[in-house]
PDB file of C-alpha atoms in Angstrom:
ATOM      1  CA  MET A 699     148.605 239.071  27.525  1.00 48.00           C
ATOM      2  CA  ALA A 700     147.020 235.731  28.834  1.00 46.00           C
ATOM      3  CA  ALA A 701     149.808 235.476  31.505  1.00 44.00           C
ATOM      4  CA  ASN A 702     149.171 239.107  32.426  1.00 43.00           C
ATOM      5  CA  GLU A 703     145.343 238.454  32.688  1.00 44.00           C
ATOM      6  CA  HIS A 704     145.971 235.255  34.825  1.00 44.00           C
ATOM      7  CA  GLU A 705     148.361 237.267  37.116  1.00 40.00           C
ATOM      8  CA  THR A 706     145.420 240.081  37.567  1.00 38.00           C
ATOM      9  CA  GLN A 707     142.814 237.333  38.116  1.00 42.00           C
ATOM     10  CA  MET A 708     144.866 236.019  40.738  1.00 39.00           C
ATOM     11  CA  MET A 709     145.347 239.288  42.342  1.00 40.00           C
ATOM     12  CA  SER A 710     141.648 239.818  42.090  1.00 37.00           C
ATOM     13  CA  GLY A 711     140.907 236.950  44.268  1.00 36.00           C
ATOM     14  CA  LEU A 712     139.288 239.565  46.352  1.00 36.00           C
ATOM     15  CA  THR A 713     136.130 239.024  47.722  1.00 33.00           C
ATOM     16  CA  LEU A 714     133.893 241.491  45.773  1.00 38.00           C
ATOM     17  CA  GLY A 715     130.189 240.477  46.282  1.00 39.00           C
ATOM     18  CA  GLU A 716     126.762 241.127  44.977  1.00 39.00           C
ATOM     19  CA  LEU A 717     127.384 244.723  44.608  1.00 40.00           C
ATOM     20  CA  ASP A 718     124.165 245.204  42.828  1.00 41.00           C
ATOM     21  CA  ARG A 719     121.721 244.408  45.255  1.00 45.00           C
ATOM     22  CA  ASP A 720     119.800 247.717  44.994  1.00 47.00           C
ATOM     23  CA  GLY A 721     120.070 247.661  41.223  1.00 50.00           C
ATOM     24  CA  ALA A 722     122.217 250.713  41.056  1.00 48.00           C
ATOM     25  CA  ILE A 723     124.973 249.371  39.098  1.00 44.00           C
ATOM     26  CA  ARG A 724     122.574 247.430  36.858  1.00 49.00           C
ATOM     27  CA  GLU A 725     120.457 250.540  35.982  1.00 51.00           C
ATOM     28  CA  SER A 726     123.638 252.534  35.024  1.00 46.00           C
ATOM     29  CA  VAL A 727     125.079 249.445  33.123  1.00 45.00           C
ATOM     30  CA  GLU A 728     122.021 249.237  31.131  1.00 50.00           C
ATOM     31  CA  ARG A 729     121.961 252.940  30.215  1.00 50.00           C
ATOM     32  CA  VAL A 730     125.553 253.049  29.208  1.00 46.00           C
ATOM     33  CA  SER A 731     125.448 249.984  27.182  1.00 44.00           C
ATOM     34  CA  GLY A 732     123.263 251.488  24.621  1.00 43.00           C
ATOM     35  CA  ASP A 733     124.318 252.576  21.348  1.00 34.00           C
ATOM     36  CA  THR A 734     125.835 255.759  22.375  1.00 35.00           C
ATOM     37  CA  ARG A 735     129.202 257.438  22.298  1.00 27.00           C
ATOM     38  CA  ALA A 736     130.057 258.542  25.550  1.00 29.00           C
ATOM     39  CA  ARG A 737     133.203 258.356  27.446  1.00 33.00           C
ATOM     40  CA  PHE A 738     133.847 258.876  31.391  1.00 30.00           C
ATOM     41  CA  LEU A 739     137.308 257.103  32.066  1.00 27.00           C
ATOM     42  CA  GLY A 740     138.620 257.007  35.573  1.00 32.00           C
ATOM     43  CA  LYS A 741     139.495 258.376  38.756  1.00 34.00           C
ATOM     44  CA  ALA A 742     141.662 261.257  39.964  1.00 31.00           C
ATOM     45  CA  VAL A 743     142.729 263.756  42.483  1.00 32.00           C
ATOM     46  CA  LEU A 744     139.621 265.870  42.325  1.00 31.00           C
ATOM     47  CA  GLY A 745     140.977 268.343  44.737  1.00 37.00           C
ATOM     48  CA  SER A 746     141.503 270.912  42.192  1.00 36.00           C
ATOM     49  CA  ALA A 747     138.836 273.689  41.852  1.00 40.00           C
ATOM     50  CA  ALA A 748     139.310 273.557  37.960  1.00 45.00           C
ATOM     51  CA  LEU A 749     138.550 269.798  37.879  1.00 49.00           C
ATOM     52  CA  LEU A 750     135.613 270.118  39.721  1.00 51.00           C
ATOM     53  CA  GLY A 751     134.244 272.993  37.668  1.00 54.00           C
ATOM     54  CA  ALA A 752     134.840 270.769  34.449  1.00 54.00           C
ATOM     55  CA  LEU A 753     132.702 268.152  36.120  1.00 55.00           C
ATOM     56  CA  ALA A 754     130.025 270.297  37.146  1.00 52.00           C
ATOM     57  CA  ALA A 755     129.716 272.798  34.486  1.00 52.00           C
ATOM     58  CA  PRO A 756     128.010 270.666  32.002  1.00 45.00           C
ATOM     59  CA  THR A 757     125.482 269.428  34.155  1.00 45.00           C
ATOM     60  CA  SER A 758     124.669 272.761  35.899  1.00 43.00           C
ATOM     61  CA  ALA A 759     124.431 274.243  32.273  1.00 35.00           C
ATOM     62  CA  GLY A 760     121.532 271.469  31.610  1.00 49.00           C
ATOM     63  CA  ALA A 761     124.020 270.522  28.665  1.00 50.00           C
ATOM     64  CA  ALA A 762     125.046 266.903  29.627  1.00 60.00           C
ATOM     65  CA  ALA A 763     123.952 264.243  27.368  1.00 81.00           C
ATOM     66  CA  ALA A 764     121.956 261.387  28.919  1.00 85.00           C
ATOM     67  CA  SER A 765     124.774 258.940  27.859  1.00 85.00           C
ATOM     68  CA  ASP A 766     127.135 261.225  29.829  1.00 85.00           C
ATOM     69  CA  VAL A 767     125.028 261.031  32.843  1.00 86.00           C
ATOM     70  CA  ALA A 768     124.937 257.221  32.660  1.00 88.00           C
ATOM     71  CA  ILE A 769     128.460 256.877  32.268  1.00 87.00           C
ATOM     72  CA  LEU A 770     128.989 259.357  35.412  1.00 86.00           C
ATOM     73  CA  ASN A 771     126.494 257.270  37.378  1.00 89.00           C
ATOM     74  CA  TYR A 772     128.377 253.978  36.483  1.00 89.00           C
ATOM     75  CA  ALA A 773     131.739 255.652  37.686  1.00 88.00           C
ATOM     76  CA  LEU A 774     130.034 256.895  40.693  1.00 91.00           C
ATOM     77  CA  THR A 775     129.086 253.417  41.709  1.00 90.00           C
ATOM     78  CA  LEU A 776     132.567 252.232  41.636  1.00 90.00           C
ATOM     79  CA  GLU A 777     133.934 255.366  43.456  1.00 91.00           C
ATOM     80  CA  TYR A 778     131.352 254.792  46.247  1.00 92.00           C
ATOM     81  CA  LEU A 779     132.619 251.098  46.629  1.00 91.00           C
ATOM     82  CA  GLN A 780     136.307 252.203  46.870  1.00 93.00           C
ATOM     83  CA  ALA A 781     135.583 255.284  48.971  1.00 94.00           C
ATOM     84  CA  ALA A 782     133.813 253.251  51.516  1.00 93.00           C
ATOM     85  CA  PHE A 783     136.593 250.488  51.407  1.00 94.00           C
ATOM     86  CA  TYR A 784     139.502 252.632  52.256  1.00 96.00           C
ATOM     87  CA  THR A 785     137.587 255.019  54.644  1.00 94.00           C
ATOM     88  CA  GLU A 786     136.466 252.098  56.511  1.00 93.00           C
ATOM     89  CA  SER A 787     139.978 250.512  56.598  1.00 95.00           C
ATOM     90  CA  GLU A 788     141.316 253.947  57.809  1.00 94.00           C
ATOM     91  CA  ARG A 789     138.907 254.183  60.575  1.00 92.00           C
ATOM     92  CA  LEU A 790     139.339 250.783  61.851  1.00 92.00           C
ATOM     93  CA  GLY A 791     142.989 251.448  62.077  1.00 93.00           C
ATOM     94  CA  ALA A 792     144.136 247.643  61.623  1.00 94.00           C
ATOM     95  CA  ILE A 793     146.146 248.218  58.513  1.00 96.00           C
ATOM     96  CA  ARG A 794     149.474 248.916  59.822  1.00 95.00           C
ATOM     97  CA  GLY A 795     153.491 248.893  58.990  1.00 95.00           C
ATOM     98  CA  ARG A 796     154.065 249.903  55.420  1.00 95.00           C
ATOM     99  CA  LEU A 797     150.288 249.455  54.122  1.00 97.00           C
ATOM    100  CA  LYS A 798     149.277 252.136  56.877  1.00 96.00           C
ATOM    101  CA  PRO A 799     149.501 255.241  54.764  1.00 96.00           C
ATOM    102  CA  VAL A 800     147.290 253.385  52.007  1.00 97.00           C
ATOM    103  CA  PRO A 801     143.882 253.624  53.297  1.00 96.00           C
ATOM    104  CA  ARG A 802     144.273 257.399  54.524  1.00 95.00           C
ATOM    105  CA  GLN A 803     145.862 258.547  51.152  1.00 94.00           C
ATOM    106  CA  LEU A 804     143.642 256.515  48.564  1.00 96.00           C
ATOM    107  CA  GLY A 805     140.547 257.140  50.802  1.00 95.00           C
ATOM    108  CA  ALA A 806     141.009 260.961  50.378  1.00 94.00           C
ATOM    109  CA  VAL A 807     141.303 260.661  46.760  1.00 93.00           C
ATOM    110  CA  GLU A 808     138.233 258.331  46.246  1.00 94.00           C
ATOM    111  CA  ARG A 809     135.978 260.561  48.571  1.00 93.00           C
ATOM    112  CA  ALA A 810     136.996 263.443  46.487  1.00 92.00           C
ATOM    113  CA  HIS A 811     135.953 261.628  43.339  1.00 90.00           C
ATOM    114  CA  VAL A 812     132.341 260.666  44.645  1.00 90.00           C
ATOM    115  CA  ALA A 813     132.028 264.478  46.120  1.00 90.00           C
ATOM    116  CA  ALA A 814     132.836 265.714  42.417  1.00 86.00           C
ATOM    117  CA  ILE A 815     130.898 263.433  40.621  1.00 86.00           C
ATOM    118  CA  LYS A 816     127.733 263.708  42.884  1.00 89.00           C
ATOM    119  CA  ALA A 817     128.245 267.448  42.388  1.00 86.00           C
ATOM    120  CA  ALA A 818     128.003 267.048  38.548  1.00 83.00           C
ATOM    121  CA  LEU A 819     125.281 264.815  38.710  1.00 85.00           C
ATOM    122  CA  GLY A 820     123.107 266.717  41.276  1.00 88.00           C
ATOM    123  CA  ARG A 821     119.759 264.843  41.546  1.00 91.00           C
ATOM    124  CA  ALA A 822     120.655 262.573  38.998  1.00 91.00           C
ATOM    125  CA  ALA A 823     123.362 260.802  41.097  1.00 93.00           C
ATOM    126  CA  VAL A 824     122.357 257.151  42.387  1.00 92.00           C
ATOM    127  CA  LYS A 825     122.248 256.726  45.699  1.00 92.00           C
ATOM    128  CA  ARG A 826     125.179 255.067  47.421  1.00 90.00           C
ATOM    129  CA  PRO A 827     124.592 251.151  48.525  1.00 88.00           C
ATOM    130  CA  ALA A 828     125.154 249.882  51.899  1.00 86.00           C
ATOM    131  CA  PHE A 829     128.349 247.750  52.463  1.00 87.00           C
ATOM    132  CA  ASP A 830     129.729 244.634  54.403  1.00 85.00           C
ATOM    133  CA  PHE A 831     133.349 244.297  53.708  1.00 87.00           C
ATOM    134  CA  ARG A 832     133.433 241.099  55.809  1.00 86.00           C
ATOM    135  CA  GLY A 833     136.675 241.522  57.530  1.00 89.00           C
ATOM    136  CA  VAL A 834     138.929 242.472  54.777  1.00 92.00           C
ATOM    137  CA  THR A 835     139.318 245.997  56.148  1.00 93.00           C
ATOM    138  CA  GLU A 836     141.273 244.691  59.080  1.00 92.00           C
ATOM    139  CA  ASN A 837     143.368 241.883  57.485  1.00 95.00           C
ATOM    140  CA  PRO A 838     146.359 243.537  55.886  1.00 96.00           C
ATOM    141  CA  THR A 839     147.018 240.692  53.306  1.00 96.00           C
ATOM    142  CA  LYS A 840     143.212 240.714  52.236  1.00 95.00           C
ATOM    143  CA  PHE A 841     143.127 244.443  52.373  1.00 96.00           C
ATOM    144  CA  LEU A 842     146.217 244.767  50.091  1.00 97.00           C
ATOM    145  CA  LYS A 843     144.748 241.942  47.489  1.00 95.00           C
ATOM    146  CA  THR A 844     141.610 243.718  47.440  1.00 94.00           C
ATOM    147  CA  ALA A 845     143.049 247.157  46.977  1.00 95.00           C
ATOM    148  CA  VAL A 846     145.056 245.767  43.744  1.00 94.00           C
ATOM    149  CA  ALA A 847     141.952 244.364  42.531  1.00 92.00           C
ATOM    150  CA  PHE A 848     139.924 247.634  42.988  1.00 93.00           C
ATOM    151  CA  GLU A 849     142.590 249.755  41.286  1.00 94.00           C
ATOM    152  CA  ASP A 850     143.178 247.338  38.624  1.00 92.00           C
ATOM    153  CA  LEU A 851     139.433 247.184  37.874  1.00 90.00           C
ATOM    154  CA  GLY A 852     138.664 250.540  38.211  1.00 88.00           C
ATOM    155  CA  ALA A 853     141.339 251.631  35.619  1.00 90.00           C
ATOM    156  CA  ALA A 854     140.116 248.996  33.301  1.00 88.00           C
ATOM    157  CA  ALA A 855     136.331 249.685  33.747  1.00 82.00           C
ATOM    158  CA  TYR A 856     136.952 253.387  32.737  1.00 80.00           C
ATOM    159  CA  LYS A 857     139.251 253.037  30.175  1.00 86.00           C
ATOM    160  CA  ALA A 858     136.330 250.656  28.107  1.00 82.00           C
ATOM    161  CA  GLN A 859     134.347 253.957  28.210  1.00 80.00           C
ATOM    162  CA  ALA A 860     137.042 256.162  26.652  1.00 70.00           C
ATOM    163  CA  ALA A 861     135.590 256.469  23.430  1.00 74.00           C
ATOM    164  CA  ARG A 862     132.126 257.353  24.497  1.00 83.00           C
ATOM    165  CA  VAL A 863     131.850 260.494  26.390  1.00 79.00           C
ATOM    166  CA  LYS A 864     130.507 263.280  24.409  1.00 84.00           C
ATOM    167  CA  SER A 865     131.231 266.290  26.774  1.00 84.00           C
ATOM    168  CA  PRO A 866     135.017 267.639  26.049  1.00 82.00           C
ATOM    169  CA  ALA A 867     134.975 269.008  29.609  1.00 81.00           C
ATOM    170  CA  LEU A 868     134.055 265.595  31.067  1.00 80.00           C
ATOM    171  CA  LEU A 869     136.659 264.085  28.784  1.00 78.00           C
ATOM    172  CA  ALA A 870     139.424 266.195  29.962  1.00 77.00           C
ATOM    173  CA  ALA A 871     138.120 265.629  33.685  1.00 75.00           C
ATOM    174  CA  ALA A 872     138.169 261.783  33.170  1.00 76.00           C
ATOM    175  CA  VAL A 873     141.534 261.641  31.723  1.00 76.00           C
ATOM    176  CA  SER A 874     142.991 263.221  34.657  1.00 76.00           C
ATOM    177  CA  ILE A 875     141.324 260.936  36.949  1.00 80.00           C
ATOM    178  CA  HIS A 876     142.208 257.900  35.058  1.00 83.00           C
ATOM    179  CA  SER A 877     146.085 258.646  35.487  1.00 85.00           C
ATOM    180  CA  VAL A 878     145.628 258.951  39.131  1.00 87.00           C
ATOM    181  CA  GLU A 879     143.882 255.582  39.104  1.00 88.00           C
ATOM    182  CA  ALA A 880     146.774 254.012  37.147  1.00 90.00           C
ATOM    183  CA  ARG A 881     149.219 255.268  39.349  1.00 93.00           C
ATOM    184  CA  HIS A 882     147.469 253.924  42.298  1.00 95.00           C
ATOM    185  CA  ALA A 883     147.122 250.519  40.528  1.00 94.00           C
ATOM    186  CA  ALA A 884     150.882 250.749  39.940  1.00 95.00           C
ATOM    187  CA  TRP A 885     151.370 251.570  43.881  1.00 95.00           C
ATOM    188  CA  MET A 886     149.318 248.799  45.056  1.00 97.00           C
ATOM    189  CA  ARG A 887     150.769 246.172  42.682  1.00 96.00           C
ATOM    190  CA  PHE A 888     154.257 247.394  43.717  1.00 95.00           C
ATOM    191  CA  LEU A 889     153.338 246.747  47.378  1.00 96.00           C
ATOM    192  CA  ALA A 890     151.806 243.454  46.689  1.00 96.00           C
ATOM    193  CA  GLY A 891     155.155 242.158  44.837  1.00 95.00           C
ATOM    194  CA  VAL A 892     153.453 242.295  41.471  1.00 92.00           C
ATOM    195  CA  VAL A 893     154.888 243.808  38.195  1.00 92.00           C
ATOM    196  CA  PRO A 894     153.294 247.078  37.847  1.00 91.00           C
ATOM    197  CA  ALA A 895     152.776 246.909  33.953  1.00 89.00           C
ATOM    198  CA  ALA A 896     153.517 243.553  32.570  1.00 83.00           C
ATOM    199  CA  ALA A 897     152.401 244.728  29.120  1.00 88.00           C
ATOM    200  CA  ALA A 898     153.238 247.718  26.876  1.00 90.00           C
ATOM    201  CA  PHE A 899     149.529 248.088  26.246  1.00 88.00           C
ATOM    202  CA  ASP A 900     146.262 247.730  28.483  1.00 85.00           C
ATOM    203  CA  GLU A 901     142.807 246.682  27.491  1.00 86.00           C
ATOM    204  CA  GLY A 902     139.684 248.087  28.884  1.00 86.00           C
ATOM    205  CA  LYS A 903     137.035 245.734  30.496  1.00 85.00           C
ATOM    206  CA  PRO A 904     133.478 246.051  29.160  1.00 79.00           C
ATOM    207  CA  ILE A 905     130.497 246.917  31.333  1.00 76.00           C
ATOM    208  CA  SER A 906     129.387 243.333  31.181  1.00 81.00           C
ATOM    209  CA  GLU A 907     132.819 242.033  32.349  1.00 85.00           C
ATOM    210  CA  VAL A 908     133.041 244.691  35.253  1.00 79.00           C
ATOM    211  CA  LYS A 909     129.343 243.982  36.091  1.00 77.00           C
ATOM    212  CA  ALA A 910     130.342 240.361  36.628  1.00 80.00           C
ATOM    213  CA  ILE A 911     133.232 240.734  38.716  1.00 81.00           C
ATOM    214  CA  VAL A 912     131.546 243.180  40.882  1.00 73.00           C
ATOM    215  CA  ALA A 913     128.715 240.751  41.288  1.00 76.00           C
ATOM    216  CA  SER A 914     130.975 238.190  42.648  1.00 81.00           C
ATOM    217  CA  THR A 915     131.731 240.336  45.531  1.00 74.00           C
ATOM    218  CA  HIS A 916     129.500 240.203  48.495  1.00 79.00           C
ATOM    219  CA  PHE A 917     130.626 243.727  49.707  1.00 85.00           C
ATOM    220  CA  VAL A 918     127.447 245.545  48.858  1.00 78.00           C
ATOM    221  CA  VAL A 919     124.156 244.518  50.839  1.00 79.00           C
ATOM    222  CA  ALA A 920     120.838 245.628  50.978  1.00 76.00           C
ATOM    223  CA  HIS A 921     121.592 246.759  54.318  1.00 73.00           C
ATOM    224  CA  PRO A 922     124.628 247.797  56.251  1.00 65.00           C
ATOM    225  CA  LYS A 923     125.997 244.995  58.577  1.00 60.00           C
ATOM    226  CA  MET A 924     128.685 244.829  61.009  1.00 58.00           C
ATOM    227  CA  THR A 925     131.897 244.421  59.261  1.00 56.00           C
ATOM    228  CA  SER A 926     133.964 244.060  62.349  1.00 59.00           C
ATOM    229  CA  THR A 927     133.601 243.571  65.733  1.00 58.00           C
ATOM    230  CA  ARG A 928     135.711 246.515  66.398  1.00 64.00           C
ATOM    231  CA  LYS A 929     134.685 250.077  66.088  1.00 60.00           C
ATOM    232  CA  PRO A 930     133.369 251.521  63.770  1.00 60.00           C
ATOM    233  CA  LYS A 931     130.981 248.568  62.925  1.00 54.00           C
ATOM    234  CA  TYR A 932     130.276 250.195  59.501  1.00 54.00           C
ATOM    235  CA  THR A 933     131.885 253.342  57.957  1.00 53.00           C
ATOM    236  CA  GLY A 934     132.039 254.896  54.384  1.00 49.00           C
TER     237      GLY A 934
END
């Protein structure tokens, strides 16, 4: 396990930054880390109307527990980050060759996650932070390392919330999302030449650890900044 963690950390030599400049993540983290049982895992292809309904129904009915809402917002902050990262990469068009399909395909999925979770949360959804990806979205090598780290981090972050979601509908939706995220992680690791699954079992990452990793990035900023000298200067 130590070797596997070391390998993941090596690939996580991304550039993630002070993702919590506006306090969105910190606020959700503090709420979720209370003594609750909730669980929202993952990321998935939320193109299905059934899945969207599963996410939206509990909130629209006013039945979502406060702890579930906090976990959804925790997930939403990570989805915002990933969606913006892949969307900007796609629009800049600098990621070519065998990596060319990645921004388009993963970006579409992450944007679907954002849309579904926001629909479920309604007015309770945290606002999207501003981003500055510092050129990573137009450098194939840095892009791939960051994609590996993002997908690994996302799967581990949501996995750690597995035993905490109260709503059966949200849990079902979360599991289907998480399986897609795991596939993303395996795909990115394969492209990077890293063993997709080096261990028989995975450990989740607690909120404090995820927050520390996210806080070590400099991708989220107080205001949007020019990420590239090419158009678009900022997308997401």
